[in-house]
Amino acid sequence: MSIGIVGLGYVGLPLAVAFAEAGEDVIGVDVDPGKVQGLRSGVSHIEDIPSERVAAVQERMEFTTRAVDLHGAEAILICVPTPLNRNREPDLGPLLGAARTLAGVIARGQLVVLESTTFPGTTRDHLVPLLEESGLVAGEDFALAFSPERVDPGRTDYTLANTPKIVGGLTPSCTERALDVYGRVCGTLVPVSTPEVAEMAKLLENIFRSVNIALVNELAILADRMKIDIWEVVDAASSKPFGFMRFEPGPGMGGHCLPVDPFYLTWKAREYDMVTEFIELAGKVNKQMPYFCLEKIERALNEAGKPVKGSRVLISGVAYKGGVGDLRESPALKIIELLQERGGDVAYHDPHVPELPAHGLRNVELAGAECDLAVIVTAHPGVDHGLLVTQSPAVLDLRGVTRSLDADTVTQL
Ligand SMILES: NC(=O)c1ccc[n+]([C@@H]2O[C@H](COP(=O)([O-])OP(=O)(O)OC[C@H]3O[C@@H](n4cnc5c(N)ncnc54)[C@H](O)[C@@H]3O)[C@@H](O)[C@H]2O)c1
């Protein structure tokens, strides 16, 4: 018996490797033949999973584009993308596509678990009817559950093994089946009564972050006008040992989760005559941040008597967060686009991102990079921000990482 994983991205591949490392046989399925081919030859496309880890458990892992190979698996875990479409509404295309394929594959006695972040009701209302086209009945002939992924790419202190995992089955015995499978790779399991609870819990986690980031971002804009140091404010408030949780201002939100997932709930809420105002407002404030950062860049250049047009602006860090190369929804890209539209001569340094073809840019070495203004948009560990400060005539720090340097050429968010 083996564990099947459908979708071998940021979520699916770490899960596949974790099960293989726990001694399980794993069948990984992806529609992208390039990823499958790479993994077959032991090459990982996910930064958090070094190729050596894939190679070390290669004999227990099989990678394929053929979902039919999952027929004999004990469990099938679905980790496909759940993006928004052009109208910023949920695009269940990849998920429904995977479910349709699985309907022709699943076998009596199997467990199917959805891990992709989505609105409450997806498992019961969308997955069940498609999977039951197999002729099998969910909760009776096969077990079905929702268990949200909580992976935080780039993070090493909390991994799959020590991050509690929520599990909500269609029936109590579905939950039991899923707990048994996840118990092999996760130390703490959190069973809940329904898939809907598990689906909404994941959204609450992401919305909580989005709203709190928006709150501190809005206060950062106000503090800027009031000439108060927002970082010192955050430090001071964080000294409260209870009732406060630290969130830091920044250039906006990126990644596949925070700018996307909350709007799955907004969309669903409309069906219940609800406008989820916190979610919308947080999205609005966070989306405005690159524009505010542009204004800060314009002001910093203005101090040197320069317009954006023709000025050399060095962006330090273009991934959406430190320690990873993920560019999805990265606010740095928006800032670069806004600068290029205004005729700015933009270069970037990011050890995780060799090139940005759509922007006509390649990574430049930090040492000796000449510019009129350097902007720290994403603070990667290992990047020498001290060097950036000493070699640049002016620096705008959007992440608060140069505060200890006390240089008068630096302005902060
Ligand atoms: N990236 C994160 O940090 C994170 C964290 C928690 C939850 N999630 C959620 O997990 C889900 C997956 O996210 P991700 O970041 O791993 O996405 P990803 O784009 O990195 O990976 C998804 C993979 O699924 C494959 N795929 C698409 N359709 C398929 C199909 N029909 N059959 C088989 N494979 C298919 C794609 O080729 C891709 O390799 C999303 O719902 C996301 O919101 C992501």
Short mmCIF file of C-alpha atoms and ligand atoms in Angstrom, two decimals:
data_model
loop_
_atom_site.label_atom_id
_atom_site.label_comp_id
_atom_site.label_asym_id
_atom_site.label_seq_id
_atom_site.Cartn_x
_atom_site.Cartn_y
_atom_site.Cartn_z
CA MET A 1 0.00 0.00 0.00
CA SER A 2 1.22 3.49 -0.74
CA ILE A 3 0.37 7.12 -0.24
CA GLY A 4 -0.63 9.00 -3.38
CA ILE A 5 -0.03 12.73 -3.70
CA VAL A 6 -1.74 14.71 -6.46
CA GLY A 7 0.06 17.99 -7.22
CA LEU A 8 3.78 18.13 -6.47
CA GLY A 9 4.29 21.80 -5.66
CA TYR A 10 5.21 23.72 -2.50
CA VAL A 11 2.69 21.62 -0.55
CA GLY A 12 2.65 18.26 -2.30
CA LEU A 13 6.37 17.60 -2.66
CA PRO A 14 7.29 18.18 1.02
CA LEU A 15 4.37 15.92 1.95
CA ALA A 16 5.54 13.22 -0.47
CA VAL A 17 9.10 13.35 0.87
CA ALA A 18 7.88 13.32 4.49
CA PHE A 19 5.85 10.14 3.93
CA ALA A 20 8.75 8.49 2.09
CA GLU A 21 11.11 9.45 4.92
CA ALA A 22 8.64 7.86 7.36
CA GLY A 23 9.03 4.60 5.44
CA GLU A 24 5.90 4.79 3.26
CA ASP A 25 5.86 4.09 -0.45
CA VAL A 26 4.74 7.21 -2.28
CA ILE A 27 3.24 7.79 -5.73
CA GLY A 28 3.43 11.45 -6.74
CA VAL A 29 1.23 12.59 -9.62
CA ASP A 30 1.52 15.92 -11.42
CA VAL A 31 0.15 17.19 -14.73
CA ASP A 32 3.47 18.92 -15.41
CA PRO A 33 5.71 16.39 -17.20
CA GLY A 34 8.76 18.61 -16.61
CA LYS A 35 8.39 18.40 -12.82
CA VAL A 36 7.77 14.65 -12.98
CA GLN A 37 10.81 14.14 -15.19
CA GLY A 38 12.98 16.24 -12.87
CA LEU A 39 11.83 14.37 -9.77
CA ARG A 40 12.40 11.01 -11.45
CA SER A 41 16.01 12.00 -11.91
CA GLY A 42 16.20 13.15 -8.30
CA VAL A 43 16.02 16.90 -8.98
CA SER A 44 13.77 18.95 -6.69
CA HIS A 45 12.05 22.10 -7.99
CA ILE A 46 11.11 23.25 -4.46
CA GLU A 47 13.73 25.23 -2.52
CA ASP A 48 12.72 23.80 0.87
CA ILE A 49 13.35 20.28 -0.39
CA PRO A 50 16.98 19.88 -1.45
CA SER A 51 17.52 17.36 -4.26
CA GLU A 52 19.56 15.23 -1.82
CA ARG A 53 16.42 14.64 0.27
CA VAL A 54 14.54 13.45 -2.81
CA ALA A 55 17.47 11.28 -3.87
CA ALA A 56 17.79 9.76 -0.38
CA VAL A 57 14.27 8.26 -0.55
CA GLN A 58 14.15 7.75 -4.31
CA GLU A 59 13.56 4.00 -4.05
CA ARG A 60 10.34 4.59 -2.10
CA MET A 61 8.99 7.27 -4.44
CA GLU A 62 7.48 6.96 -7.87
CA PHE A 63 6.60 10.03 -9.93
CA THR A 64 4.16 10.00 -12.80
CA THR A 65 1.68 12.05 -14.83
CA ARG A 66 -0.70 9.06 -14.87
CA ALA A 67 -3.32 9.32 -12.12
CA VAL A 68 -4.40 5.75 -12.89
CA ASP A 69 -1.31 4.59 -11.01
CA LEU A 70 -3.08 5.71 -7.80
CA HIS A 71 -5.61 2.91 -8.07
CA GLY A 72 -3.83 0.74 -5.52
CA ALA A 73 -2.91 3.52 -3.07
CA GLU A 74 -4.08 3.45 0.52
CA ALA A 75 -4.68 7.21 0.56
CA ILE A 76 -4.75 9.98 -2.06
CA LEU A 77 -3.88 13.49 -0.86
CA ILE A 78 -4.88 16.31 -3.22
CA CYS A 79 -2.53 19.32 -3.21
CA VAL A 80 -3.41 21.15 -6.44
CA PRO A 81 -3.52 24.97 -6.76
CA THR A 82 -6.62 26.98 -5.82
CA PRO A 83 -6.05 30.34 -7.53
CA LEU A 84 -8.37 33.23 -8.32
CA ASN A 85 -9.53 33.84 -11.89
CA ARG A 86 -9.27 37.16 -13.77
CA ASN A 87 -12.34 38.44 -11.92
CA ARG A 88 -10.73 37.52 -8.61
CA GLU A 89 -13.21 34.72 -8.01
CA PRO A 90 -12.26 31.16 -6.95
CA ASP A 91 -10.92 29.10 -9.82
CA LEU A 92 -11.63 25.51 -8.87
CA GLY A 93 -10.48 24.34 -12.33
CA PRO A 94 -7.36 22.43 -11.19
CA LEU A 95 -9.21 20.93 -8.23
CA LEU A 96 -12.26 19.83 -10.21
CA GLY A 97 -9.97 18.56 -12.96
CA ALA A 98 -8.09 16.42 -10.44
CA ALA A 99 -11.38 15.18 -8.92
CA ARG A 100 -12.77 14.17 -12.33
CA THR A 101 -9.63 12.23 -13.06
CA LEU A 102 -9.73 10.55 -9.65
CA ALA A 103 -13.37 9.48 -10.23
CA GLY A 104 -12.03 7.08 -12.84
CA VAL A 105 -9.31 5.85 -10.52
CA ILE A 106 -10.43 5.57 -6.90
CA ALA A 107 -11.06 2.18 -5.42
CA ARG A 108 -13.23 0.85 -2.60
CA GLY A 109 -11.62 1.33 0.80
CA GLN A 110 -9.37 4.24 -0.20
CA LEU A 111 -9.00 7.47 1.72
CA VAL A 112 -9.10 10.75 -0.23
CA VAL A 113 -8.01 13.98 1.50
CA LEU A 114 -8.14 17.50 0.12
CA GLU A 115 -5.28 19.72 1.35
CA SER A 116 -5.73 22.72 -0.96
CA THR A 117 -7.01 25.88 0.70
CA THR A 118 -10.60 26.59 -0.30
CA PHE A 119 -14.00 27.89 0.87
CA PRO A 120 -16.14 25.89 3.31
CA GLY A 121 -18.29 23.38 1.47
CA THR A 122 -15.79 22.53 -1.29
CA THR A 123 -15.15 19.00 -0.03
CA ARG A 124 -18.80 18.11 0.51
CA ASP A 125 -20.48 20.07 -2.31
CA HIS A 126 -17.88 19.88 -5.09
CA LEU A 127 -15.60 16.95 -4.40
CA VAL A 128 -18.20 14.40 -3.28
CA PRO A 129 -20.42 14.56 -6.43
CA LEU A 130 -17.42 14.29 -8.75
CA LEU A 131 -15.77 11.44 -6.85
CA GLU A 132 -19.10 9.60 -6.59
CA GLU A 133 -19.20 9.47 -10.40
CA SER A 134 -16.99 6.47 -9.74
CA GLY A 135 -20.10 4.66 -8.54
CA LEU A 136 -18.69 4.55 -5.00
CA VAL A 137 -20.32 6.38 -2.09
CA ALA A 138 -18.29 8.89 -0.07
CA GLY A 139 -18.13 8.06 3.62
CA GLU A 140 -19.20 4.48 2.92
CA ASP A 141 -17.18 2.97 0.08
CA PHE A 142 -14.30 5.41 0.38
CA ALA A 143 -13.29 7.80 3.13
CA LEU A 144 -13.07 11.55 2.49
CA ALA A 145 -11.62 14.36 4.60
CA PHE A 146 -10.26 17.90 4.42
CA SER A 147 -6.92 18.63 6.09
CA PRO A 148 -5.42 22.04 5.40
CA GLU A 149 -1.73 22.41 4.72
CA ARG A 150 0.07 24.85 7.00
CA VAL A 151 3.54 24.75 5.46
CA ASP A 152 5.41 28.07 5.64
CA PRO A 153 8.03 27.95 2.87
CA GLY A 154 11.52 28.85 4.03
CA ARG A 155 10.72 28.09 7.66
CA THR A 156 12.84 25.53 9.48
CA ASP A 157 11.60 25.70 13.10
CA TYR A 158 8.08 24.54 12.22
CA THR A 159 7.80 21.73 9.71
CA LEU A 160 5.17 19.17 8.80
CA ALA A 161 6.33 16.99 11.69
CA ASN A 162 5.86 19.52 14.51
CA THR A 163 3.03 21.71 13.16
CA PRO A 164 -0.33 20.47 14.45
CA LYS A 165 -2.53 19.22 11.60
CA ILE A 166 -6.28 19.80 11.47
CA VAL A 167 -8.35 16.93 10.11
CA GLY A 168 -12.09 17.04 9.38
CA GLY A 169 -13.70 13.95 7.85
CA LEU A 170 -17.04 13.56 6.16
CA THR A 171 -17.93 11.04 8.88
CA PRO A 172 -16.23 10.16 12.19
CA SER A 173 -14.71 7.08 10.60
CA CYS A 174 -13.36 9.20 7.70
CA THR A 175 -11.66 11.38 10.33
CA GLU A 176 -10.21 8.30 12.02
CA ARG A 177 -8.80 7.03 8.73
CA ALA A 178 -7.18 10.40 7.99
CA LEU A 179 -5.78 10.67 11.54
CA ASP A 180 -4.19 7.26 11.13
CA VAL A 181 -2.45 8.29 7.90
CA TYR A 182 -1.28 11.75 9.07
CA GLY A 183 -0.15 10.34 12.43
CA ARG A 184 2.74 8.71 10.54
CA VAL A 185 4.27 12.10 9.67
CA CYS A 186 2.72 14.65 12.09
CA GLY A 187 3.31 14.78 15.85
CA THR A 188 0.06 16.53 16.80
CA LEU A 189 -3.31 16.03 15.17
CA VAL A 190 -6.37 18.21 15.67
CA PRO A 191 -9.55 16.36 14.71
CA VAL A 192 -12.60 18.55 14.03
CA SER A 193 -16.22 17.58 13.48
CA THR A 194 -16.64 18.37 9.77
CA PRO A 195 -14.66 19.23 6.63
CA GLU A 196 -16.31 22.68 6.72
CA VAL A 197 -14.74 23.46 10.12
CA ALA A 198 -11.32 22.45 8.80
CA GLU A 199 -11.82 24.45 5.58
CA MET A 200 -12.85 27.59 7.45
CA ALA A 201 -10.14 27.21 10.13
CA LYS A 202 -7.47 27.45 7.43
CA LEU A 203 -9.11 30.58 6.02
CA LEU A 204 -9.37 32.12 9.50
CA GLU A 205 -5.60 31.63 9.94
CA ASN A 206 -4.82 33.36 6.65
CA ILE A 207 -7.39 36.13 7.13
CA PHE A 208 -6.03 36.77 10.63
CA ARG A 209 -2.59 37.41 9.13
CA SER A 210 -3.89 39.47 6.24
CA VAL A 211 -5.99 41.72 8.51
CA ASN A 212 -3.21 42.25 11.05
CA ILE A 213 -0.64 43.00 8.37
CA ALA A 214 -3.07 45.51 6.86
CA LEU A 215 -3.62 47.10 10.27
CA VAL A 216 0.08 47.69 10.89
CA ASN A 217 0.55 48.83 7.27
CA GLU A 218 -2.19 51.43 7.64
CA LEU A 219 -0.62 52.63 10.87
CA ALA A 220 2.76 52.78 9.09
CA ILE A 221 1.30 55.21 6.54
CA LEU A 222 -0.15 57.33 9.34
CA ALA A 223 3.08 57.18 11.37
CA ASP A 224 4.97 58.33 8.27
CA ARG A 225 2.76 61.43 8.02
CA MET A 226 3.05 62.03 11.76
CA LYS A 227 6.84 61.54 11.63
CA ILE A 228 6.70 58.74 14.20
CA ASP A 229 8.95 55.70 13.81
CA ILE A 230 6.51 52.80 13.25
CA TRP A 231 9.20 50.22 14.02
CA GLU A 232 9.79 51.72 17.43
CA VAL A 233 6.01 51.75 17.96
CA VAL A 234 5.78 48.05 17.05
CA ASP A 235 8.74 47.21 19.32
CA ALA A 236 7.18 49.11 22.19
CA ALA A 237 3.74 47.53 21.78
CA SER A 238 5.36 44.09 21.50
CA SER A 239 6.69 44.46 25.03
CA LYS A 240 3.18 43.67 26.26
CA PRO A 241 3.34 40.04 27.36
CA PHE A 242 -0.34 39.33 26.68
CA GLY A 243 -3.12 40.50 24.36
CA PHE A 244 -0.81 41.68 21.58
CA MET A 245 0.81 39.85 18.69
CA ARG A 246 3.62 41.42 16.70
CA PHE A 247 3.04 42.08 13.00
CA GLU A 248 5.46 44.16 10.97
CA PRO A 249 4.74 46.68 8.24
CA GLY A 250 6.08 46.00 4.77
CA PRO A 251 5.66 46.62 1.04
CA GLY A 252 2.50 44.50 0.80
CA MET A 253 1.51 40.85 0.78
CA GLY A 254 2.69 38.16 -1.59
CA GLY A 255 2.75 34.42 -2.08
CA HIS A 256 0.06 32.02 -3.12
CA CYS A 257 -1.87 32.25 0.15
CA LEU A 258 -2.54 35.62 1.78
CA PRO A 259 -3.39 37.68 -1.32
CA VAL A 260 -5.61 34.89 -2.66
CA ASP A 261 -7.21 32.63 -0.05
CA PRO A 262 -9.22 35.20 1.93
CA PHE A 263 -11.15 36.02 -1.24
CA TYR A 264 -12.39 32.44 -1.44
CA LEU A 265 -14.41 33.21 1.68
CA THR A 266 -15.50 36.65 0.45
CA TRP A 267 -16.92 34.97 -2.66
CA LYS A 268 -18.70 32.27 -0.69
CA ALA A 269 -20.07 34.79 1.82
CA ARG A 270 -22.06 36.53 -0.93
CA GLU A 271 -24.22 33.44 -1.18
CA TYR A 272 -25.22 34.14 2.43
CA ASP A 273 -25.89 37.90 1.93
CA MET A 274 -22.68 38.74 3.76
CA VAL A 275 -20.04 41.25 2.80
CA THR A 276 -16.83 40.26 4.56
CA GLU A 277 -15.59 43.78 5.10
CA PHE A 278 -12.48 43.00 7.12
CA ILE A 279 -11.21 40.78 4.31
CA GLU A 280 -11.94 43.34 1.60
CA LEU A 281 -10.46 46.21 3.59
CA ALA A 282 -7.31 44.27 4.44
CA GLY A 283 -6.88 43.35 0.78
CA LYS A 284 -7.35 46.99 -0.23
CA VAL A 285 -4.83 48.36 2.30
CA ASN A 286 -2.22 45.72 1.49
CA LYS A 287 -2.64 46.20 -2.27
CA GLN A 288 -2.02 49.93 -1.81
CA MET A 289 1.32 49.38 -0.10
CA PRO A 290 3.48 49.18 -3.27
CA TYR A 291 2.03 52.58 -4.29
CA PHE A 292 2.91 54.03 -0.91
CA CYS A 293 6.41 52.54 -1.27
CA LEU A 294 6.67 54.18 -4.69
CA GLU A 295 5.83 57.51 -3.06
CA LYS A 296 8.59 56.88 -0.48
CA ILE A 297 11.02 56.11 -3.34
CA GLU A 298 10.02 59.33 -5.11
CA ARG A 299 10.56 61.29 -1.90
CA ALA A 300 13.96 59.66 -1.29
CA LEU A 301 15.09 60.50 -4.84
CA ASN A 302 13.67 63.99 -4.49
CA GLU A 303 15.92 64.54 -1.46
CA ALA A 304 18.86 63.97 -3.83
CA GLY A 305 17.32 66.32 -6.40
CA LYS A 306 16.50 63.46 -8.78
CA PRO A 307 13.34 62.39 -10.60
CA VAL A 308 12.43 58.72 -10.98
CA LYS A 309 13.01 59.00 -14.72
CA GLY A 310 16.58 58.03 -15.48
CA SER A 311 17.51 57.37 -11.85
CA ARG A 312 19.19 54.08 -11.02
CA VAL A 313 17.16 52.23 -8.41
CA LEU A 314 18.58 48.99 -7.00
CA ILE A 315 15.89 46.71 -5.55
CA SER A 316 17.25 44.34 -2.91
CA GLY A 317 15.04 41.24 -2.70
CA VAL A 318 12.29 40.54 -5.22
CA ALA A 319 10.79 37.29 -3.85
CA TYR A 320 7.63 37.79 -1.82
CA LYS A 321 9.43 37.00 1.43
CA GLY A 322 12.87 36.34 2.82
CA GLY A 323 14.61 33.01 2.33
CA VAL A 324 12.60 31.84 -0.68
CA GLY A 325 12.61 32.45 -4.44
CA ASP A 326 8.81 32.45 -4.80
CA LEU A 327 7.70 35.44 -6.90
CA ARG A 328 3.97 34.83 -6.79
CA GLU A 329 2.12 38.11 -6.10
CA SER A 330 5.37 39.62 -4.86
CA PRO A 331 4.96 43.35 -4.11
CA ALA A 332 8.52 43.87 -5.37
CA LEU A 333 7.34 43.10 -8.90
CA LYS A 334 4.66 45.76 -8.63
CA ILE A 335 7.20 48.28 -7.36
CA ILE A 336 9.56 47.44 -10.24
CA GLU A 337 6.72 47.82 -12.76
CA LEU A 338 5.69 51.19 -11.33
CA LEU A 339 9.30 52.40 -11.46
CA GLN A 340 9.84 51.14 -15.01
CA GLU A 341 6.59 52.80 -16.15
CA ARG A 342 8.01 56.08 -14.85
CA GLY A 343 11.29 55.63 -16.68
CA GLY A 344 13.32 54.46 -13.70
CA ASP A 345 16.51 52.52 -14.48
CA VAL A 346 15.85 49.48 -12.29
CA ALA A 347 18.28 46.72 -11.30
CA TYR A 348 17.80 44.07 -8.64
CA HIS A 349 19.75 41.79 -6.37
CA ASP A 350 18.17 38.56 -5.14
CA PRO A 351 20.25 35.44 -4.53
CA HIS A 352 17.12 33.30 -4.95
CA VAL A 353 15.94 34.75 -8.27
CA PRO A 354 18.43 34.58 -11.18
CA GLU A 355 16.26 36.52 -13.62
CA LEU A 356 13.01 38.37 -14.18
CA PRO A 357 12.46 37.87 -17.92
CA ALA A 358 9.12 39.72 -17.99
CA HIS A 359 10.88 42.81 -16.62
CA GLY A 360 14.00 42.39 -18.76
CA LEU A 361 16.19 42.06 -15.67
CA ARG A 362 18.87 39.69 -14.36
CA ASN A 363 20.20 39.43 -10.83
CA VAL A 364 23.19 41.73 -10.26
CA GLU A 365 25.90 41.15 -7.66
CA LEU A 366 25.41 43.25 -4.56
CA ALA A 367 29.05 44.18 -4.07
CA GLY A 368 29.84 47.20 -6.21
CA ALA A 369 26.29 47.60 -7.58
CA GLU A 370 25.95 51.30 -8.40
CA CYS A 371 22.71 53.17 -7.92
CA ASP A 372 21.13 56.47 -6.91
CA LEU A 373 18.89 54.71 -4.41
CA ALA A 374 18.85 51.17 -3.01
CA VAL A 375 15.49 49.87 -1.80
CA ILE A 376 15.30 46.89 0.55
CA VAL A 377 11.99 45.33 -0.47
CA THR A 378 12.61 41.78 0.76
CA ALA A 379 15.21 41.01 3.39
CA HIS A 380 16.78 37.65 2.60
CA PRO A 381 18.92 36.07 5.32
CA GLY A 382 22.56 36.24 4.26
CA VAL A 383 22.25 39.42 2.20
CA ASP A 384 24.75 42.01 3.47
CA HIS A 385 22.51 44.99 4.14
CA GLY A 386 25.39 46.75 5.89
CA LEU A 387 27.35 46.64 2.62
CA LEU A 388 24.32 47.98 0.78
CA VAL A 389 24.20 50.92 3.17
CA THR A 390 27.93 51.71 2.95
CA GLN A 391 28.10 51.55 -0.83
CA SER A 392 24.81 53.30 -1.71
CA PRO A 393 24.29 57.08 -1.63
CA ALA A 394 20.79 56.54 -0.23
CA VAL A 395 18.80 53.56 1.04
CA LEU A 396 15.09 53.08 1.60
CA ASP A 397 14.51 50.19 3.98
CA LEU A 398 10.97 48.76 3.74
CA ARG A 399 11.73 45.92 6.20
CA GLY A 400 13.39 47.60 9.14
CA VAL A 401 16.57 45.53 8.84
CA THR A 402 18.99 48.47 8.88
CA ARG A 403 17.67 50.10 12.02
CA SER A 404 20.67 49.13 14.13
CA LEU A 405 23.06 50.72 11.61
CA ASP A 406 21.97 54.23 12.46
CA ALA A 407 23.09 55.65 9.09
CA ASP A 408 21.75 59.04 8.03
CA THR A 409 21.57 57.94 4.39
CA VAL A 410 18.83 55.45 5.30
CA THR A 411 15.11 56.13 5.45
CA GLN A 412 12.65 53.56 6.63
CA LEU A 413 9.07 52.62 5.87
N1 LIG B 1 2.55 27.47 -0.93
C1 LIG B 1 2.18 27.53 0.33
O1 LIG B 1 2.89 28.08 1.15
C2 LIG B 1 0.86 26.93 0.81
C3 LIG B 1 0.66 26.79 2.18
C4 LIG B 1 -0.52 26.23 2.64
C5 LIG B 1 -1.50 25.85 1.73
N2 LIG B 1 -1.29 26.04 0.38
C6 LIG B 1 -2.36 25.61 -0.52
O2 LIG B 1 -2.00 24.36 -1.09
C7 LIG B 1 -2.46 24.28 -2.44
C8 LIG B 1 -1.30 23.98 -3.37
O3 LIG B 1 -0.41 25.09 -3.31
P1 LIG B 1 1.08 25.01 -3.83
O4 LIG B 1 1.75 26.23 -3.36
O5 LIG B 1 1.67 23.68 -3.51
O6 LIG B 1 0.85 25.09 -5.42
P2 LIG B 1 1.94 24.80 -6.55
O7 LIG B 1 1.49 25.55 -7.75
O8 LIG B 1 3.31 24.97 -6.03
O9 LIG B 1 1.76 23.22 -6.84
C9 LIG B 1 0.62 22.67 -7.36
C10 LIG B 1 1.00 21.52 -8.28
O10 LIG B 1 -0.20 20.89 -8.75
C11 LIG B 1 -0.03 20.55 -10.11
N3 LIG B 1 -1.36 20.35 -10.68
C12 LIG B 1 -2.26 21.27 -11.12
N4 LIG B 1 -3.40 20.68 -11.52
C13 LIG B 1 -3.22 19.35 -11.34
C14 LIG B 1 -4.04 18.21 -11.57
N5 LIG B 1 -5.28 18.33 -12.05
N6 LIG B 1 -3.52 17.00 -11.28
C15 LIG B 1 -2.26 16.86 -10.78
N7 LIG B 1 -1.45 17.91 -10.53
C16 LIG B 1 -1.93 19.13 -10.80
C17 LIG B 1 0.77 21.67 -10.69
O11 LIG B 1 1.43 21.29 -11.86
C18 LIG B 1 1.74 21.98 -9.54
O12 LIG B 1 2.94 21.25 -9.65
C19 LIG B 1 -3.18 25.59 -2.70
O13 LIG B 1 -4.54 25.42 -2.43
C20 LIG B 1 -2.57 26.52 -1.70
O14 LIG B 1 -3.45 27.58 -1.36
C21 LIG B 1 -0.12 26.54 -0.08
#
